[in-house]
XYZ file of C-alpha atoms in Angstrom:
733
model
C 0.000 0.000 0.000
C 1.123 3.454 -0.757
C 1.806 5.843 2.011
C -0.569 8.725 2.595
C 2.132 11.301 1.973
C 5.733 11.119 0.913
C 8.035 13.834 2.156
C 11.208 12.685 0.403
C 10.901 12.959 -3.385
C 14.086 11.014 -3.945
C 12.722 7.975 -2.113
C 9.389 8.365 -3.865
C 11.122 8.339 -7.236
C 12.611 4.899 -6.547
C 9.280 3.551 -5.305
C 7.421 4.827 -8.378
C 9.917 3.135 -10.679
C 9.420 -0.179 -8.898
C 5.609 0.046 -8.606
C 4.045 2.945 -10.589
C 0.395 1.985 -9.980
C 0.744 1.920 -6.189
C 2.030 5.488 -6.017
C -0.141 7.100 -8.674
C -1.982 9.326 -6.177
C 1.306 10.661 -4.790
C 2.481 11.571 -8.276
C -0.811 13.306 -9.116
C -0.562 15.212 -5.840
C 2.891 16.473 -6.888
C 1.480 17.388 -10.302
C -1.217 19.501 -8.625
C 1.443 21.104 -6.468
C 3.372 21.947 -9.651
C 0.255 23.509 -11.213
C -0.278 25.757 -8.184
C 3.382 26.905 -8.252
C 3.120 27.566 -11.976
C -0.020 29.689 -11.572
C 1.642 31.729 -8.809
C 4.689 32.345 -10.956
C 2.546 33.548 -13.839
C 0.672 35.948 -11.567
C 3.724 37.430 -9.861
C 5.974 37.734 -12.973
C 8.951 37.950 -10.599
C 11.762 35.487 -10.044
C 11.659 33.419 -6.897
C 14.969 34.342 -5.292
C 14.670 32.354 -2.066
C 17.391 29.707 -2.034
C 15.293 27.048 -0.267
C 12.320 27.547 -2.570
C 14.589 27.351 -5.600
C 16.029 24.086 -4.349
C 12.549 22.641 -3.658
C 11.362 23.631 -7.122
C 14.407 21.990 -8.733
C 13.747 18.760 -6.830
C 10.103 18.826 -7.894
C 10.967 19.327 -11.572
C 13.585 16.554 -11.468
C 11.114 14.182 -9.821
C 8.253 14.824 -12.249
C 10.474 14.580 -15.346
C 11.729 11.216 -14.109
C 8.322 9.606 -13.426
C 5.710 11.152 -15.784
C 6.437 8.608 -18.514
C 5.260 5.845 -16.133
C 1.637 7.020 -16.575
C 0.971 7.234 -20.342
C -2.822 7.279 -19.815
C -2.773 10.403 -17.639
C -3.013 13.578 -19.740
C -1.642 15.673 -16.887
C 1.571 13.658 -16.912
C 2.347 13.147 -20.595
C 0.690 16.206 -22.172
C 0.156 19.087 -19.777
C 3.316 18.904 -17.696
C 5.845 18.815 -20.639
C 4.025 21.605 -22.500
C 3.775 23.744 -19.336
C 7.474 23.288 -18.645
C 8.356 24.242 -22.207
C 6.111 27.320 -22.138
C 7.511 28.387 -18.768
C 11.037 28.480 -20.154
C 9.895 30.210 -23.339
C 7.841 32.953 -21.692
C 9.789 33.591 -18.456
C 13.424 32.917 -19.409
C 14.296 36.540 -18.630
C 12.831 36.526 -15.096
C 13.501 32.977 -13.928
C 16.358 32.143 -11.632
C 19.519 30.850 -13.385
C 19.532 27.599 -11.413
C 15.877 26.918 -12.299
C 16.520 27.671 -15.986
C 19.458 25.291 -16.019
C 17.329 22.598 -14.376
C 14.513 23.069 -16.912
C 16.918 22.988 -19.892
C 18.456 19.753 -18.680
C 15.145 18.041 -17.950
C 13.524 19.047 -21.247
C 16.172 16.955 -22.981
C 15.144 13.927 -20.896
C 11.505 14.465 -21.830
C 12.411 14.742 -25.517
C 14.380 11.489 -25.357
C 11.197 9.888 -23.935
C 9.202 11.289 -26.916
C 7.047 13.510 -24.685
C 8.069 16.779 -26.426
C 8.201 17.645 -30.098
C 11.829 17.824 -31.248
C 11.285 20.742 -33.640
C 9.638 22.932 -30.991
C 12.340 22.193 -28.434
C 15.218 22.864 -30.812
C 13.661 26.093 -32.077
C 13.360 27.285 -28.464
C 16.940 26.327 -27.679
C 18.225 28.109 -30.772
C 16.423 31.285 -29.712
C 17.897 31.037 -26.225
C 21.465 30.882 -27.533
C 21.624 34.664 -27.207
C 21.310 34.571 -23.403
C 23.926 36.480 -21.446
C 24.756 33.722 -18.946
C 27.673 31.614 -20.142
C 26.595 28.649 -18.054
C 23.182 28.547 -19.706
C 24.620 28.990 -23.189
C 26.907 26.026 -22.705
C 24.050 23.956 -21.240
C 21.875 24.789 -24.262
C 24.737 24.004 -26.621
C 25.374 20.591 -25.058
C 21.619 19.874 -25.009
C 21.262 20.595 -28.730
C 24.228 18.348 -29.499
C 22.748 15.589 -27.350
C 19.321 15.821 -29.037
C 20.689 15.758 -32.593
C 22.994 12.858 -31.726
C 20.054 10.895 -30.278
C 17.957 11.529 -33.402
C 20.667 10.041 -35.641
C 21.791 7.288 -33.305
C 20.214 4.288 -35.032
C 19.484 5.699 -38.487
C 19.810 9.144 -39.991
C 16.536 11.025 -40.291
C 17.227 13.108 -43.393
C 13.988 15.092 -43.214
C 14.562 16.297 -39.659
C 18.264 16.862 -40.323
C 17.533 18.972 -43.387
C 15.063 21.179 -41.528
C 17.468 21.681 -38.598
C 20.376 22.431 -40.930
C 18.401 25.010 -42.890
C 17.367 26.696 -39.646
C 20.983 26.797 -38.478
C 22.209 28.117 -41.834
C 19.812 31.020 -41.436
C 21.121 31.597 -37.907
C 24.646 31.972 -39.279
C 23.449 35.181 -40.946
C 22.189 36.568 -37.640
C 23.523 39.904 -36.407
C 24.063 38.581 -32.881
C 27.662 37.363 -32.713
C 27.020 34.982 -29.810
C 24.224 33.220 -31.689
C 26.388 32.815 -34.796
C 29.277 31.553 -32.712
C 27.218 28.885 -30.961
C 25.495 27.809 -34.180
C 28.865 27.438 -35.830
C 30.147 25.388 -32.896
C 27.151 23.038 -33.170
C 27.745 22.520 -36.895
C 31.414 21.798 -36.260
C 30.607 19.346 -33.492
C 28.103 17.499 -35.686
C 30.669 17.336 -38.494
C 33.340 16.050 -36.121
C 31.047 13.276 -34.876
C 30.312 12.269 -38.511
C 26.596 12.953 -38.076
C 26.424 15.829 -40.567
C 29.644 15.175 -42.453
C 28.987 16.479 -45.954
C 30.397 19.034 -48.380
C 27.484 21.449 -47.957
C 28.338 22.213 -44.330
C 32.031 22.596 -45.177
C 31.386 25.136 -47.913
C 28.975 27.158 -45.767
C 31.610 27.387 -43.033
C 34.195 28.241 -45.699
C 32.036 31.209 -46.715
C 32.371 32.514 -43.147
C 36.157 32.534 -43.665
C 35.678 34.776 -46.693
C 32.964 37.214 -45.651
C 32.326 37.338 -41.884
C 33.666 40.404 -40.045
C 33.955 39.029 -36.504
C 37.480 37.948 -35.546
C 36.273 35.281 -33.111
C 34.037 33.597 -35.689
C 36.709 33.907 -38.376
C 39.255 32.270 -36.077
C 36.830 29.459 -35.245
C 36.032 28.790 -38.914
C 39.738 28.781 -39.865
C 40.508 26.261 -37.115
C 37.750 24.015 -38.442
C 39.021 24.181 -42.019
C 42.523 23.307 -40.820
C 41.244 20.340 -38.815
C 42.463 21.644 -35.436
C 40.333 19.643 -33.007
C 42.040 20.453 -29.717
C 41.639 24.197 -30.279
C 37.897 23.681 -30.704
C 37.766 22.038 -27.290
C 39.548 24.975 -25.697
C 37.120 27.322 -27.390
C 33.886 25.508 -26.507
C 34.535 23.825 -23.197
C 37.564 25.125 -21.372
C 37.014 28.849 -21.872
C 33.430 28.657 -20.623
C 33.869 26.322 -17.680
C 37.217 27.562 -16.415
C 35.742 30.440 -14.430
C 32.938 28.248 -13.109
C 35.398 25.669 -11.774
C 37.536 28.362 -10.155
C 34.512 29.902 -8.441
C 33.414 26.508 -7.205
C 36.800 25.701 -5.706
C 37.179 29.192 -4.207
C 33.811 28.948 -2.474
C 34.809 25.631 -0.956
C 38.173 26.967 0.175
C 36.377 29.882 1.880
C 34.320 27.416 3.875
C 37.518 26.046 5.399
C 37.952 29.206 7.469
C 34.675 28.542 9.228
C 35.139 24.767 9.546
C 38.550 24.342 11.096
C 37.679 20.985 12.605
C 36.716 19.482 9.274
C 39.582 20.989 7.328
C 41.206 17.683 6.444
C 37.936 16.175 5.279
C 37.056 19.241 3.197
C 40.503 19.296 1.582
C 40.035 15.683 0.517
C 36.662 16.538 -0.973
C 38.163 19.470 -2.891
C 40.929 17.204 -4.212
C 38.339 14.670 -5.365
C 36.317 17.373 -7.117
C 39.431 18.676 -8.863
C 40.371 15.142 -9.923
C 36.867 14.639 -11.296
C 37.101 17.873 -13.275
C 40.490 16.858 -14.694
C 39.150 13.441 -15.677
C 36.209 15.026 -17.481
C 38.553 17.349 -19.330
C 40.799 14.429 -20.368
C 37.788 12.440 -21.585
C 36.548 15.401 -23.622
C 40.000 15.909 -25.133
C 40.208 12.224 -26.099
C 36.705 12.400 -27.574
C 37.544 15.457 -29.640
C 41.096 14.546 -30.598
C 39.946 11.113 -31.741
C 42.920 9.587 -33.564
C 45.588 11.532 -31.725
C 47.780 14.033 -33.495
C 46.448 13.371 -36.990
C 45.158 16.393 -38.831
C 41.744 16.005 -40.487
C 41.945 17.456 -44.008
C 38.504 16.256 -45.092
C 37.167 19.823 -44.898
C 39.800 21.116 -47.341
C 39.176 18.221 -49.698
C 35.410 18.907 -49.690
C 35.642 22.421 -51.140
C 33.564 22.926 -54.281
C 35.980 25.365 -55.941
C 39.317 25.293 -54.137
C 41.016 27.726 -56.546
C 38.299 30.373 -56.076
C 38.304 29.909 -52.290
C 42.094 30.219 -52.075
C 42.233 33.335 -54.252
C 39.468 35.045 -52.261
C 41.089 34.182 -48.944
C 44.474 35.446 -50.154
C 42.859 38.672 -51.347
C 41.275 39.121 -47.903
C 44.622 38.413 -46.238
C 46.429 41.088 -48.232
C 43.646 43.693 -48.096
C 42.924 43.691 -44.326
C 45.088 44.022 -41.245
C 43.947 41.240 -38.935
C 45.490 40.110 -35.686
C 48.748 38.221 -36.129
C 47.325 34.846 -35.064
C 44.503 35.154 -37.622
C 46.995 36.015 -40.359
C 49.027 32.936 -39.450
C 45.895 30.781 -39.673
C 45.085 32.272 -43.091
C 48.612 31.591 -44.371
C 48.395 28.036 -43.064
C 45.027 27.407 -44.710
C 46.136 28.882 -48.054
C 49.310 26.776 -48.092
C 47.351 23.665 -47.125
C 44.782 24.222 -49.908
C 47.530 24.858 -52.483
C 49.377 21.632 -51.602
C 46.281 19.433 -51.212
C 44.632 20.457 -54.501
C 47.935 21.313 -56.292
C 46.790 24.847 -57.086
C 48.698 27.736 -58.668
C 48.881 30.890 -56.556
C 52.180 32.513 -57.516
C 51.604 35.888 -55.708
C 51.445 33.996 -52.417
C 55.189 33.199 -52.586
C 56.150 36.824 -53.165
C 53.832 37.806 -50.291
C 55.667 35.447 -47.932
C 59.064 36.958 -48.788
C 58.461 40.042 -46.636
C 57.954 37.812 -43.570
C 61.006 35.594 -44.199
C 63.376 37.463 -41.884
C 65.425 36.281 -38.918
C 63.797 38.795 -36.573
C 60.244 37.900 -37.629
C 57.895 36.525 -34.979
C 56.910 32.833 -35.536
C 59.468 32.531 -38.325
C 59.594 28.734 -38.067
C 55.852 28.536 -38.730
C 56.139 30.865 -41.744
C 58.936 28.700 -43.166
C 56.730 25.656 -42.630
C 53.840 27.364 -44.464
C 56.203 28.248 -47.324
C 57.315 24.626 -47.671
C 53.712 23.373 -47.363
C 52.631 25.462 -50.339
C 55.188 23.788 -52.651
C 54.246 20.838 -54.838
C 55.617 19.121 -57.924
C 53.664 21.301 -60.354
C 55.038 24.625 -59.085
C 57.612 25.844 -61.663
C 61.228 25.962 -60.390
C 61.491 29.573 -61.613
C 58.936 30.576 -58.972
C 60.651 28.684 -56.129
C 64.266 29.668 -56.860
C 63.874 33.319 -55.671
C 62.327 32.053 -52.417
C 65.252 29.663 -51.796
C 67.786 32.374 -52.670
C 66.069 34.817 -50.292
C 66.127 32.288 -47.429
C 69.807 31.533 -48.081
C 70.773 35.223 -48.139
C 68.694 36.100 -45.091
C 69.442 33.146 -42.809
C 72.643 31.458 -44.000
C 75.823 33.521 -43.911
C 78.987 34.241 -41.950
C 77.290 36.966 -39.897
C 74.202 34.869 -39.035
C 73.711 33.094 -35.750
C 73.894 29.338 -35.352
C 70.154 28.962 -34.833
C 69.341 31.092 -37.883
C 71.668 29.060 -40.127
C 70.127 25.769 -38.992
C 66.577 27.090 -39.449
C 67.383 28.404 -42.934
C 68.960 25.139 -44.122
C 66.076 23.123 -42.679
C 63.570 25.362 -44.490
C 65.438 24.947 -47.792
C 65.545 21.174 -47.276
C 61.766 21.005 -46.752
C 61.179 23.034 -49.928
C 63.584 20.900 -51.981
C 61.988 17.752 -50.609
C 58.793 18.685 -52.465
C 60.493 20.087 -55.592
C 64.105 18.767 -55.850
C 64.899 20.577 -59.132
C 64.273 24.025 -57.634
C 67.819 24.683 -56.328
C 70.943 25.746 -58.216
C 73.977 23.494 -58.138
C 76.300 26.221 -56.787
C 73.949 27.131 -53.947
C 73.591 23.472 -53.020
C 77.367 23.086 -52.865
C 77.644 26.109 -50.581
C 74.971 24.777 -48.223
C 76.463 21.282 -48.045
C 79.775 22.749 -46.861
C 78.074 23.445 -43.544
C 78.063 19.700 -42.853
C 81.529 20.214 -41.305
C 80.562 23.326 -39.358
C 82.348 22.875 -36.020
C 80.730 25.635 -33.982
C 77.234 24.166 -33.710
C 75.892 20.637 -33.945
C 72.455 21.758 -35.166
C 73.946 23.369 -38.295
C 75.832 20.157 -39.061
C 72.714 18.025 -38.782
C 70.681 20.416 -40.950
C 73.331 20.352 -43.706
C 73.684 16.567 -43.511
C 69.930 16.241 -43.890
C 70.141 18.259 -47.112
C 73.013 16.072 -48.352
C 71.105 12.882 -47.597
C 68.018 14.223 -49.420
C 69.973 14.709 -52.645
C 71.754 11.388 -52.274
C 68.299 9.894 -52.754
C 66.717 12.382 -55.182
C 69.586 13.498 -57.451
C 73.169 12.563 -56.464
C 74.595 14.208 -59.603
C 73.924 17.654 -58.127
C 76.233 16.916 -55.181
C 79.992 17.055 -55.169
C 81.686 13.706 -55.524
C 82.877 13.790 -51.901
C 79.308 14.365 -50.676
C 77.719 11.543 -52.656
C 79.237 8.964 -50.353
C 79.761 5.299 -50.874
C 76.082 4.523 -50.421
C 73.825 6.621 -52.653
C 71.071 5.996 -55.172
C 72.922 5.153 -58.381
C 71.286 5.553 -61.805
C 68.419 7.610 -60.414
C 65.717 8.573 -62.901
C 65.392 12.282 -62.026
C 61.919 13.639 -62.736
C 61.888 16.924 -64.610
C 59.193 19.564 -64.215
C 55.716 18.150 -64.830
C 56.822 14.511 -65.079
C 55.212 11.733 -63.062
C 56.705 8.367 -62.241
C 54.530 5.578 -63.669
C 54.578 2.296 -61.748
C 54.694 -0.540 -64.256
C 55.186 -3.429 -61.845
C 54.699 -4.241 -58.192
C 57.457 -2.463 -56.188
C 60.072 -5.002 -55.177
C 58.735 -7.760 -57.452
C 62.241 -8.495 -58.784
C 63.407 -9.221 -55.220
C 60.578 -11.718 -54.783
C 61.443 -13.377 -58.106
C 65.113 -13.605 -57.171
C 64.183 -15.381 -53.956
C 61.900 -17.730 -55.892
C 64.710 -18.548 -58.316
C 67.002 -19.412 -55.416
C 64.356 -21.695 -53.884
C 63.344 -23.171 -57.258
C 64.621 -26.728 -57.917
C 64.395 -26.479 -61.729
C 67.579 -25.350 -63.467
C 67.801 -25.113 -67.263
C 71.234 -25.951 -68.696
C 72.556 -26.690 -72.146
C 74.058 -30.074 -73.043
C 77.594 -28.719 -72.894
C 76.978 -27.321 -69.391
C 75.467 -30.642 -68.283
C 78.501 -32.540 -69.532
C 80.837 -30.090 -67.797
C 78.947 -30.421 -64.495
C 79.073 -34.217 -64.714
C 75.499 -34.951 -63.695
C 73.594 -38.223 -64.141
C 70.150 -38.768 -65.676
C 66.919 -39.636 -63.819
C 65.031 -42.826 -64.490
C 62.170 -42.150 -66.919
C 59.655 -43.930 -64.705
C 60.484 -41.748 -61.706
C 60.199 -38.629 -63.791
C 56.872 -39.699 -65.265
C 55.520 -40.487 -61.827
C 56.638 -37.093 -60.535
C 54.977 -35.332 -63.438
C 51.710 -37.251 -62.937
C 51.772 -36.280 -59.262
C 52.281 -32.663 -60.180
C 49.318 -32.814 -62.557
C 47.100 -34.303 -59.852
C 48.012 -31.578 -57.349
C 47.585 -28.810 -59.868
C 44.011 -28.028 -58.825
C 45.046 -26.294 -55.556
C 45.307 -22.507 -55.003
C 48.403 -21.053 -56.574
C 49.381 -24.247 -58.469
C 46.183 -23.925 -60.505
C 47.200 -20.464 -61.709
C 50.706 -21.689 -62.392
C 49.408 -24.635 -64.464
C 47.118 -22.366 -66.494
C 49.907 -19.910 -67.266
C 52.830 -22.298 -67.675
C 51.071 -25.231 -69.315
C 53.003 -24.944 -72.536
C 56.289 -24.686 -70.643
C 55.538 -27.916 -68.738
C 54.715 -29.735 -71.960
C 58.057 -28.700 -73.347
C 59.793 -29.798 -70.142
C 58.454 -33.305 -70.590
C 60.297 -33.564 -73.873
C 63.604 -32.424 -72.296
C 66.075 -34.747 -70.674
C 66.117 -34.419 -66.877
C 69.241 -34.953 -64.778
C 70.034 -34.750 -61.084
C 73.216 -33.729 -59.286
C 74.664 -36.353 -57.000
C 75.663 -33.702 -54.443
C 72.173 -32.199 -54.213
C 69.337 -34.547 -55.102
C 66.679 -31.791 -54.754
C 67.936 -29.861 -57.815
C 66.637 -30.944 -61.225
C 68.643 -29.960 -64.269
C 66.568 -29.686 -67.437
C 68.676 -29.868 -70.560
C 67.779 -27.588 -73.485
C 69.344 -27.122 -76.886
C 70.760 -23.578 -76.541
C 70.448 -20.223 -74.739
C 67.517 -19.134 -76.900
C 65.509 -22.135 -75.745
C 66.430 -21.369 -72.144
C 65.131 -17.786 -72.487
C 61.890 -19.086 -73.996
C 61.306 -21.124 -70.849
C 61.755 -18.096 -68.587
C 58.909 -17.611 -66.097
C 56.234 -14.961 -66.618
C 56.035 -11.788 -64.472
C 54.954 -12.169 -60.887
C 51.601 -10.360 -61.155
C 50.646 -12.373 -64.253
C 51.726 -15.707 -62.869
C 50.114 -15.774 -59.408
C 47.914 -14.003 -56.857
C 49.849 -12.813 -53.832
C 48.504 -13.646 -50.385
C 48.905 -11.540 -47.224
C 51.951 -13.536 -46.219
C 53.513 -12.958 -49.639
C 52.939 -9.204 -49.328
C 54.502 -9.167 -45.868
C 57.498 -11.090 -47.191
C 57.745 -8.667 -50.132
C 57.779 -5.715 -47.743
C 60.482 -7.393 -45.660
C 62.618 -8.005 -48.746
C 62.313 -4.347 -49.791
C 63.370 -3.150 -46.339
C 66.361 -5.533 -46.306
C 67.361 -4.285 -49.741
C 67.264 -0.661 -48.525
C 69.373 -1.594 -45.500
C 71.928 -3.164 -47.833
C 71.955 -0.219 -50.272
C 72.271 2.528 -47.645
C 74.220 0.526 -45.032
C 71.691 1.436 -42.340
C 69.950 -0.255 -39.440
C 66.326 -1.374 -39.534
C 64.950 1.643 -37.651
C 66.774 4.053 -40.007
C 65.061 3.017 -43.257
C 61.442 3.008 -44.374
C 59.262 2.460 -47.408
C 57.610 5.218 -49.423
C 54.093 4.094 -48.541
C 54.969 4.202 -44.818
C 56.122 7.794 -45.118
C 54.092 10.378 -43.248
C 51.873 12.717 -45.225
C 53.561 15.806 -46.702
C 50.502 17.950 -46.093
C 51.481 18.850 -42.535
C 54.882 20.189 -41.421
C 55.640 20.434 -37.731
C 57.447 23.763 -37.403
C 58.811 22.986 -33.938
C 60.313 19.621 -34.852
C 61.276 19.890 -38.543
C 62.327 23.530 -38.936
C 63.831 24.374 -35.551
C 67.532 23.742 -34.862
C 68.352 20.469 -33.118
C 70.419 22.304 -30.478
C 67.421 24.481 -29.612
C 65.243 21.378 -29.381
C 67.797 19.704 -27.099
C 67.834 22.745 -24.784
C 64.046 22.798 -24.790
C 63.851 19.121 -23.860
C 66.392 19.702 -21.085
C 64.284 22.510 -19.648
C 61.188 20.315 -19.819
C 62.969 17.563 -17.907
C 63.977 20.085 -15.238
C 60.401 21.305 -14.933
C 59.123 17.736 -14.675
C 61.710 16.966 -12.008
C 60.621 20.017 -10.017
C 56.941 19.100 -10.341
C 57.643 15.536 -9.248
C 59.305 16.788 -6.078
C 62.862 15.831 -7.073
C 64.935 18.759 -5.804
C 68.322 17.197 -6.525
C 70.439 19.614 -8.609
C 72.779 18.669 -11.419
C 76.506 19.481 -11.297
C 76.055 22.337 -13.796
C 73.437 23.989 -11.592
C 75.623 23.589 -8.481
C 78.650 25.097 -10.270
C 76.621 28.048 -11.574
C 75.146 28.717 -8.150
C 78.609 28.563 -6.598
C 79.959 31.049 -9.134
C 82.185 28.645 -11.054
C 84.940 26.224 -10.046
C 88.734 26.697 -10.149
C 90.710 27.051 -13.380
C 92.934 24.369 -14.881
C 96.102 26.239 -13.796
C 94.937 26.299 -10.181
C 94.171 22.591 -10.362
C 97.705 21.914 -11.661
C 99.264 23.828 -8.771
C 97.264 21.853 -6.217
C 98.121 18.528 -7.819
C 100.521 16.340 -5.777
C 104.052 16.092 -7.178
C 103.962 12.304 -7.076
C 101.223 12.433 -9.704
C 102.534 15.362 -11.749
C 106.097 14.004 -12.107
C 104.761 11.280 -14.387
C 102.996 13.811 -16.631
C 104.125 14.375 -20.217
C 105.533 17.837 -19.518
C 107.761 16.627 -16.690
C 108.854 13.559 -18.643
C 109.804 15.714 -21.636
C 111.973 17.973 -19.473
C 114.157 15.037 -18.445
C 114.657 14.048 -22.086
C 115.762 17.472 -23.374
C 119.006 17.676 -25.294
C 121.914 19.893 -24.178
C 121.375 22.258 -27.062
C 117.674 22.669 -26.188
C 118.493 23.270 -22.516
C 120.960 26.047 -23.427
C 118.386 27.683 -25.726
C 115.669 27.630 -23.017
C 118.120 29.010 -20.438
C 119.017 31.886 -22.804
C 115.409 32.883 -23.343
C 114.818 32.712 -19.572
C 117.726 35.096 -18.850
C 116.492 37.576 -21.479
C 113.027 37.598 -19.917
C 114.549 38.248 -16.468
C 116.425 41.292 -17.799
C 113.370 42.793 -19.520
C 110.541 41.874 -17.145
C 112.302 41.367 -13.829
C 112.268 38.542 -11.298
C 108.715 39.117 -10.088
C 107.067 39.123 -13.550
C 105.812 35.517 -13.449
C 105.450 35.330 -9.679
C 102.884 32.883 -8.528
C 99.780 34.224 -6.821
C 98.947 32.362 -3.656
């Protein structure tokens, strides 16, 4: 039996879920209570600011939204209550308390998932409320819209509903309110990232914002989307909005510690747990948004309708307006990425970049990376040569610093990696001389990287001393506009060579057979072997071999077959002459058989072993072309920066990690610097015991001096005493 009255709504919620019919009267009583509160709120038209009343109203709304679906026959539960809740938020969103509005927004989503509210009405209301001033509510509405659209397309995509929502959001992108446009854009990006609305139409509408919208924040957001920067979207949508909320929450709890000294330890543990929970949520969101790690998603760039028109318009906007520096960098990055992905021609872009290619320029490594990204095989060498010459004159020279020289050579190497014929022979020789630069290790490594690139691409451009013992000989250098056509499976000749070694059939002429001194098989054994081969010819690869080499096998039956006494597994088939032996040569690999997965793995292993043999390298130092990382993205920090700078940076990071981990032990360098330096080498020699120093090379040489040398040293010593005096070289103690 149900109780007459239930004071605890949380307990009542569990009882209703277990036995809805027994507690129907209690639920209807709470519905009537809700109706009376709603009528009072409509009469007063003022927000209820009492904290206790706000909390009671939140508990009542949470309870009713959780249990109304248990009574589908009651109109008050499934019809009146959801519509009243929706109308309350629509009509009184300006006067309601923020906590109550947040509670209603969250619970309306639950009612929609239970099919108690029309999706179109709810989404239209949420879209209108995106212009609210409270950040907390805007983020709650944003996450609710994302949750609703994801639920609609969870099992199967509803194209009709999706099309209507998309058209409504496209119209909102033209709104004058910047906040509304920003949130609508973020929803579109989130739906695209989750592959719910992943189509070219959305990409091109967002691309139009890059060309025409005036707001810097929206322009920055659209550029990040086009570039595939997922982590930056998370910082924009989640971290920026919730950072202040989390700080306020922790500060309020820390304030309570002053008034609860006895429970300080317990409260500190609770605060630590809350902070850990917040960090875990942030990590989960970053993993959700980053998806496949550090990979850059270029699907947006590839989905452009007219990439040439988009790139030209964006470049025109870049040159005509003076945006913030970070937005200009994003524009340069997007233009270079579009040019390389679609292999476009935008020659003024290279001359535009020249004014930024200076040693003193901010973010110079990124600009060099953008310059290299915009190069592809179809860019004429005449366009690239002035860029390379400018980088060499500006960065590489006797008056340049070590870091600048390394950065310049690395930038030239990245450009030549995409267009190897773009550099003059004389300039290449000058740059390769830095491979023996003794003042800085980073310059050496940058120059050696350039040398190794041309050992592979075009060794003839290098000096003979730089080609090395191991370089790509007889390289077919591609000229401008040429493409390498693959006629056969890469590495097929290596597979055939291995097959020939393992093959037991050897074709020899009669003279060679007589010279080898081999004996003939018995005809019966040979006939039996051939019959067995014919019977097994219906399996897998043998079937293909029989179909292709049938004529060759018929000819083999007519030849005399011999075996070597030393190796009984080898069969020597005697032919008339060399022409007959060539006629029996096996067909190409792709024609003769179908390769299995194991064969492809073995082929890949043979190619890697061949590269190790050619270049005299270890296994981790060589790789295949298909395993090479994409050339669309260049990491400015890792590929352009000097290796010495990277080593210093890693050292500083290790120090910071050691400090954060509580390891306060200092290195010897830090101790010496803090002390002000140690003693000099001369002071150390003076303090060295004579028993050790008498066996040094200097002392040993003195005992072996000739008489003539002793007289000469004595004469110079006397002259110095006359000119400088006895106290000139006096030792300081």
